[in-house]
Short mmCIF file of C-alpha atoms in Angstrom, two decimals:
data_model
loop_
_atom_site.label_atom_id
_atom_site.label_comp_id
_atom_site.label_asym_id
_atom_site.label_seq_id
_atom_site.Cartn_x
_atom_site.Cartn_y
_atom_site.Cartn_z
CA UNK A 166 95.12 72.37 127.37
CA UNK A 167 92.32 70.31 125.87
CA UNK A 168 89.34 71.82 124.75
CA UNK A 169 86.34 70.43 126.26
CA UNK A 170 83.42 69.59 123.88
CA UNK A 171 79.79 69.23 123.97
CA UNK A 172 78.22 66.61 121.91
CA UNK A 173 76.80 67.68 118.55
CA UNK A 174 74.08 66.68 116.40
CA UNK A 175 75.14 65.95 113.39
CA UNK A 176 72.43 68.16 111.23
CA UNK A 177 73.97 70.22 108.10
CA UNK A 178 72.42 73.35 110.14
CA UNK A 179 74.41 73.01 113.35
CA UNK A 180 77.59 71.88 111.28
CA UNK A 181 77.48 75.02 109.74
CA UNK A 182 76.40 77.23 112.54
CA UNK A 183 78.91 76.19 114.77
CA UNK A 184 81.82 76.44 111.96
CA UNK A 185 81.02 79.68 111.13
CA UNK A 186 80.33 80.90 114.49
CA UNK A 187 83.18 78.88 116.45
CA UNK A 188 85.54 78.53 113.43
CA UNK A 189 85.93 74.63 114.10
CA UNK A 190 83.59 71.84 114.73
CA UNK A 191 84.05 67.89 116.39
CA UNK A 192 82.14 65.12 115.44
CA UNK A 193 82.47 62.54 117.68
CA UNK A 194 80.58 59.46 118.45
CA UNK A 195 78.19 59.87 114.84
CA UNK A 196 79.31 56.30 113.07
CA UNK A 197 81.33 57.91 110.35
CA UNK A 198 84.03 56.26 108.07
CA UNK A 199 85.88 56.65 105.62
CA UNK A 200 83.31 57.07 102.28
CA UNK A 201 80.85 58.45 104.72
CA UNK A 202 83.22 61.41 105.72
CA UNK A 203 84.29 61.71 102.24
CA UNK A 204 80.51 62.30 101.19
CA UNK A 205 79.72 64.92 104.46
CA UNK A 206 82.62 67.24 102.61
CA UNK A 207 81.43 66.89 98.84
CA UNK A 208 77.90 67.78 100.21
CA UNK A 209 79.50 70.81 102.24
CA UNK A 210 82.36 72.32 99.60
CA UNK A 211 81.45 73.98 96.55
CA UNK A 212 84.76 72.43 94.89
CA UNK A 213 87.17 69.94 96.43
CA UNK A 214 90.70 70.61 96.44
CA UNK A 215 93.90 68.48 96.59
CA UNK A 216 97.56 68.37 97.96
CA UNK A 217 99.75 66.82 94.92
CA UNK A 218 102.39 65.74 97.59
CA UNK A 219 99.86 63.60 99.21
CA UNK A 220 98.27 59.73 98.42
CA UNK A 221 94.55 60.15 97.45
CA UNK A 222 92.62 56.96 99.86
CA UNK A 223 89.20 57.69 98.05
CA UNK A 224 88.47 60.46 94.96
CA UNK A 225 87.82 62.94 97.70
CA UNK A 226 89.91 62.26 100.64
CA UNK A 227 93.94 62.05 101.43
CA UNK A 228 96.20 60.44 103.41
CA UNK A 229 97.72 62.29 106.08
CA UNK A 230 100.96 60.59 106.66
CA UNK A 231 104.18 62.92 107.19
CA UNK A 232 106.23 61.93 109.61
CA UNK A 233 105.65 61.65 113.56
CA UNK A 234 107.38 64.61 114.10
CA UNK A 235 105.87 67.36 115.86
CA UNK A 236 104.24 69.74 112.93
CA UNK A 237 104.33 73.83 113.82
CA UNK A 238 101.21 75.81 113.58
CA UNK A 239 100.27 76.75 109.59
CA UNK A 240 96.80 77.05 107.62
CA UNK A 241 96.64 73.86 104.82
CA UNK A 242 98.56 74.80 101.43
CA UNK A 243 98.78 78.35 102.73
CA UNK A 244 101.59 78.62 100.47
CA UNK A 245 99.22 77.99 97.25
CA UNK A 246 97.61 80.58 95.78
CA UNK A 247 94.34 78.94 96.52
CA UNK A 248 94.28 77.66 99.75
CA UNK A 249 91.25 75.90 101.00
CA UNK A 250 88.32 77.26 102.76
CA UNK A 251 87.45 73.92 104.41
CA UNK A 252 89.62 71.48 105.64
CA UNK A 253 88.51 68.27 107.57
CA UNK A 254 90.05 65.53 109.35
CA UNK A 255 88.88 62.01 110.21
CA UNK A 256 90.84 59.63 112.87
CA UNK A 257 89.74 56.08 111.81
CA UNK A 258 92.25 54.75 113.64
CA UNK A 259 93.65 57.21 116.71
CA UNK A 260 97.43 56.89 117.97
CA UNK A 261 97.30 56.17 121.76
CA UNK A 262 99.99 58.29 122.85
CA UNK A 263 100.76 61.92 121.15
CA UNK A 264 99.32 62.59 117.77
CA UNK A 265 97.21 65.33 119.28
CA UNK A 266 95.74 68.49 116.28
CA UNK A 267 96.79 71.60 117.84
CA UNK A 268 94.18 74.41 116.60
CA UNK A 269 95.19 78.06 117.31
CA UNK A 270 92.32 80.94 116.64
CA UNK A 271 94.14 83.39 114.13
CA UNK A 272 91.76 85.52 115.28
CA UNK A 273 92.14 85.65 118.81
CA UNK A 274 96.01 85.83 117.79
CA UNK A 275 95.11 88.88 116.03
CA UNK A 276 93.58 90.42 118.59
CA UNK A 277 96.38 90.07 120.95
CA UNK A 278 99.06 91.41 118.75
CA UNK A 279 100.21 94.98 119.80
CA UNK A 280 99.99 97.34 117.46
CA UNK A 281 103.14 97.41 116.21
CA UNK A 282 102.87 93.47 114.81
CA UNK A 283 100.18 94.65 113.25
CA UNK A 284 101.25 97.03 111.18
CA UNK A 285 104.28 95.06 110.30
CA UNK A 286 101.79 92.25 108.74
CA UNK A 287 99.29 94.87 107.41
CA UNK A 288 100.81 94.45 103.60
CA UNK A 289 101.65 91.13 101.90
CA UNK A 290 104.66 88.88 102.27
CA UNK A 291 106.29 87.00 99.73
CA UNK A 292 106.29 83.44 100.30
CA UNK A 293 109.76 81.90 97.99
CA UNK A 294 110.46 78.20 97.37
CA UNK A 295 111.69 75.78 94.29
CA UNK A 296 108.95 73.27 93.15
CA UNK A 297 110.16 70.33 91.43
CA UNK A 298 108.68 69.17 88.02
CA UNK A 299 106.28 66.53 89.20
CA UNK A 300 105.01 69.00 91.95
CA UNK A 301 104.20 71.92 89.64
CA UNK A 302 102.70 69.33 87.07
CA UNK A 303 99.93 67.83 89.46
CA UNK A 304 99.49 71.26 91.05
CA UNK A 305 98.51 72.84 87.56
CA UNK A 306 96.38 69.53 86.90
CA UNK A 307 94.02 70.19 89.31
CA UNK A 308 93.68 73.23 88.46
CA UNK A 309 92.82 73.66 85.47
CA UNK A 310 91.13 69.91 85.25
CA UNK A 311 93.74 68.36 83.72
CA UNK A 312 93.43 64.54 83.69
CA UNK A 313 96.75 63.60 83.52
CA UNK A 314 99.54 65.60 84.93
CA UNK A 315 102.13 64.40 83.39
CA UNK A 316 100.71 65.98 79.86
CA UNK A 317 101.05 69.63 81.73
CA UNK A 318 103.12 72.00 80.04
CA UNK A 319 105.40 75.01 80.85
CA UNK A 320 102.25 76.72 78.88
CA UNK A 321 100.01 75.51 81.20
CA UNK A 322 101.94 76.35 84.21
CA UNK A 323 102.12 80.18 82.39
CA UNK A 324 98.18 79.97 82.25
CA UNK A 325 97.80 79.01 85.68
CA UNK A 326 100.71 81.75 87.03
CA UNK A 327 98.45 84.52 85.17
CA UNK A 328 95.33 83.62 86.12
CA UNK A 329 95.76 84.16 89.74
CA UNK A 330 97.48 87.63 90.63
CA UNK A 331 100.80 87.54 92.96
CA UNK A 332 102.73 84.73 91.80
CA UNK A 333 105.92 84.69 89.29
CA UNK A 334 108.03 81.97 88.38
CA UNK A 335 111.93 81.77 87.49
CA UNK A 336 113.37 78.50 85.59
CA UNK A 337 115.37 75.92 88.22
CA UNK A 338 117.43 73.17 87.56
CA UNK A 339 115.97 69.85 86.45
CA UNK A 340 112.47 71.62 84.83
CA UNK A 341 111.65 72.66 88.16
CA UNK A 342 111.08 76.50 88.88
CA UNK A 343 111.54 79.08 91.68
CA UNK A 344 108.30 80.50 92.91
CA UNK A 345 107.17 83.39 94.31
CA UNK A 346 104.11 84.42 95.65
CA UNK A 347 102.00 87.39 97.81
CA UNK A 348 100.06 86.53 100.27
CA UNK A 349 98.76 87.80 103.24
CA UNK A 350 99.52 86.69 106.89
CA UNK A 351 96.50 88.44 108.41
CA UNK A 352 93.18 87.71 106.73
CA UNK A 353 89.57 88.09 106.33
CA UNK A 354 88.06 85.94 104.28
CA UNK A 355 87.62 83.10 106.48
CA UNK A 356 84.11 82.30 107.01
CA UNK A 357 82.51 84.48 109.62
CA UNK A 358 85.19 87.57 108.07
CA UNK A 359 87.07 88.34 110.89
CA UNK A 360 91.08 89.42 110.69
CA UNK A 361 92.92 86.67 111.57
CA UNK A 362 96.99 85.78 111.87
CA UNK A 363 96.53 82.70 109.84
CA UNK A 364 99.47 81.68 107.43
CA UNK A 365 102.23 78.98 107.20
CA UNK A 366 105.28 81.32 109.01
CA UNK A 367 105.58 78.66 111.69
CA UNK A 368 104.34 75.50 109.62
CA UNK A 369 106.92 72.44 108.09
CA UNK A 370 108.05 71.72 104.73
CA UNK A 371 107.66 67.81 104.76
CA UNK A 372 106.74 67.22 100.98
CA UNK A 373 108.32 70.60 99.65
CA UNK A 374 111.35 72.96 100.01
CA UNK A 375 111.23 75.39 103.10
CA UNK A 376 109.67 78.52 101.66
CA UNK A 377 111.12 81.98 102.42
CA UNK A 378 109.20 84.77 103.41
CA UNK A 379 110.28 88.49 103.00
CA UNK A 380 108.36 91.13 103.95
CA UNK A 381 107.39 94.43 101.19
CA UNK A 382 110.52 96.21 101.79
CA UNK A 383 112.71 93.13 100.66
CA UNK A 384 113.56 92.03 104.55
CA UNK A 385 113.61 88.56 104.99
CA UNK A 386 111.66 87.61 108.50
CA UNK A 387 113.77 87.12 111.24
CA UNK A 388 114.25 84.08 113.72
CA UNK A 389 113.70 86.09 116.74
CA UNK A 390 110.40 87.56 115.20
CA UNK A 391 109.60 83.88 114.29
CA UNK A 392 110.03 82.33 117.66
CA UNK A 393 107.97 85.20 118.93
CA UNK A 394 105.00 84.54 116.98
CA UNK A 395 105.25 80.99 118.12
CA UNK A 396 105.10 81.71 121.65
CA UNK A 397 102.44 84.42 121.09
CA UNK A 398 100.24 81.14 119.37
CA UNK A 399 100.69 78.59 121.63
CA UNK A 400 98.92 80.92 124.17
CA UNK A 401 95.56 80.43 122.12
CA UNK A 402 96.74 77.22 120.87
CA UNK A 403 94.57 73.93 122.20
CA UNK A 404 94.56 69.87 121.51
CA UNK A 405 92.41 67.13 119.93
CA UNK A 406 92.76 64.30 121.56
CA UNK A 407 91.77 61.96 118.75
CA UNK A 408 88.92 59.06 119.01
CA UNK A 409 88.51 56.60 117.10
CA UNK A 410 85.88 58.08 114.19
CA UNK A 411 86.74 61.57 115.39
CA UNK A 412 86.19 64.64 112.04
CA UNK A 413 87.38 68.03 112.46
CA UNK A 414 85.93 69.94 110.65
CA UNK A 415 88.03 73.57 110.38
CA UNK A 416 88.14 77.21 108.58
CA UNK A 417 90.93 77.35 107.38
CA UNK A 418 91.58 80.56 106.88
CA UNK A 419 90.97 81.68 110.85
CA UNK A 420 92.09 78.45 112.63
CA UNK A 421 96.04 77.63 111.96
CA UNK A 422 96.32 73.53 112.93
CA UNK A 423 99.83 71.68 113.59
CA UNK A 424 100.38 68.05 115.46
CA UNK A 425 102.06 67.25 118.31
CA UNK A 426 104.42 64.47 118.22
CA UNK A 427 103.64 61.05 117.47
CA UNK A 428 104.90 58.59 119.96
CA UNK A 429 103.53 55.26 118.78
CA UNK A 430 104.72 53.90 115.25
CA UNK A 431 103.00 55.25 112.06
CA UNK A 432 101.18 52.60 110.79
CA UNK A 433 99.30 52.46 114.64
CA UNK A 434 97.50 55.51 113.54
CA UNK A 435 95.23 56.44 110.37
CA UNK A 436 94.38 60.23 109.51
CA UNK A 437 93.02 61.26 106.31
CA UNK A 438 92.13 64.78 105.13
CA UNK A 439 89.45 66.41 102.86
CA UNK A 440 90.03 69.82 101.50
CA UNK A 441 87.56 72.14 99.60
CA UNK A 442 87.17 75.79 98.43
CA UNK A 443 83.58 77.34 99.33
CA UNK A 444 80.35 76.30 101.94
CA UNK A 445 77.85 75.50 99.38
CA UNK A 446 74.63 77.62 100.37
CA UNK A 447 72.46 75.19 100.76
CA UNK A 448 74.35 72.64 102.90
#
């Protein structure tokens, strides 16, 4: 299904509005490239965040370049401690065939879940992978506003692990570490605070180790339960088709994204991403 869109103005006010309100906004047809989309999102996040897997194309936005595999539903970095608010997408140049953003509204996910689901994802899960050295290292640089990763420390990686409750670490081989951390599947702190089933369960692994996820009593989630939850999705789940100068601009913690496949070869299509924490106030 393809979502049909009217055409916006592209006015801070009925950016926001519609975000808020809709949970996901398209600007099509408004001129925009690269630096120009990269300036809309430092105007609208209070503080810009950053994927260490990923290849930086300007200070603020990333390349978006994994694969042309088909990508499962997830929320960006949802296994982070600090995922982003805000994420945006530009299409400078659009794939003709496949390539299309899936967007599924956690919320209206939520809402359809009988009650038993519900209760099963009331409490946190624990979300378990192994980050190499290099991964950790840039991670904790951004962070804590360290210039050059390479200079982080095991300390600093202890600082960041206790300033943001949920998360442990183990050694690993090669000065990498095991990781652990709680986090909740079903959340309200998206931007218009409505419960929503938005998390990484059904989400890929291209740059990292697949993460584990066990529930609070120690059970490990089940395939069944996971192919489930993808069918239950891909009922509220619709497409992008991407223009050429398309942005998306979504809240990430209601609306889980993925990709469908990408039938033309890589370098035929360009997609970058911008990421932020916070809407500053007076965007």
């Amino acid at each position: 299904m393809n979502i049909a869109q009217t055409q916006l103005r592209s006015s801070h006010q009925s950016i926001k509005n519609t975000l808020v309100e809709q949970g996901w906004v398209l600007l099509r047809h408004e001129q925009y490239d690269v630096a120009s989309f990269s300036e809309l999102m430092s105007r609208l996040c209070q503080k810009l965040t950053y994927d260490p897997a990923r290849e930086n194309v300007t200070r603020q936005s990333q390349k978006v370049d994994a694969g042309t595999q088909a990508v499962g539903l997830h929320i960006e970095n949802g296994t982070t401690p600090l995922p982003p608010d805000i994420i945006a997408f530009f299409s400078e140049k659009s794939a003709s065939q496949g390539s299309q953003t899936t967007l599924c509204d956690g919320h209206q996910v939520w809402q359809s879940l009988p009650e038993t689901l519900k209760q099963k994802f009331a409490q946190p899960m624990t979300i378990s992978r192994y980050l190499p050295k290099h991964i950790w290292q840039r991670y904790v640089a951004t962070a804590l506003n360290i210039s050059d990763a390479e200079q982080v420390t095991p300390h600093n990686l202890q600082q960041f692990i206790q300033m943001i409750p949920g998360q442990s670490i183990s050694p690993a081989e090669d000065e990498g570490v095991q990781y652990h951390l709680k986090m909740n599947m079903v959340r309200s702190d998206n931007l218009k605070g409505v419960p929503a089933f938005a998390n990484t369960l059904l989400g890929p692994s291209y740059n990292y180790e697949k993460p584990r996820f066990h529930f609070a009593d120690g059970s490990e989630i089940s395939p069944d339960l996971i192919a489930e939850l993808a069918q239950r999705c891909e009922s509220h789940t619709s497409e992008i088709n991407w223009q050429d100068g398309d942005i998306a601009i979504i809240d990430n913690k209601r609306f889980m994204h993925g990709r469908r496949e990408i039938r033309v070869p890589l370098e035929n299509r360009k997609l970058y991403i911008c990421m932020g924490l916070g809407m500053k106030p007076d965007f």
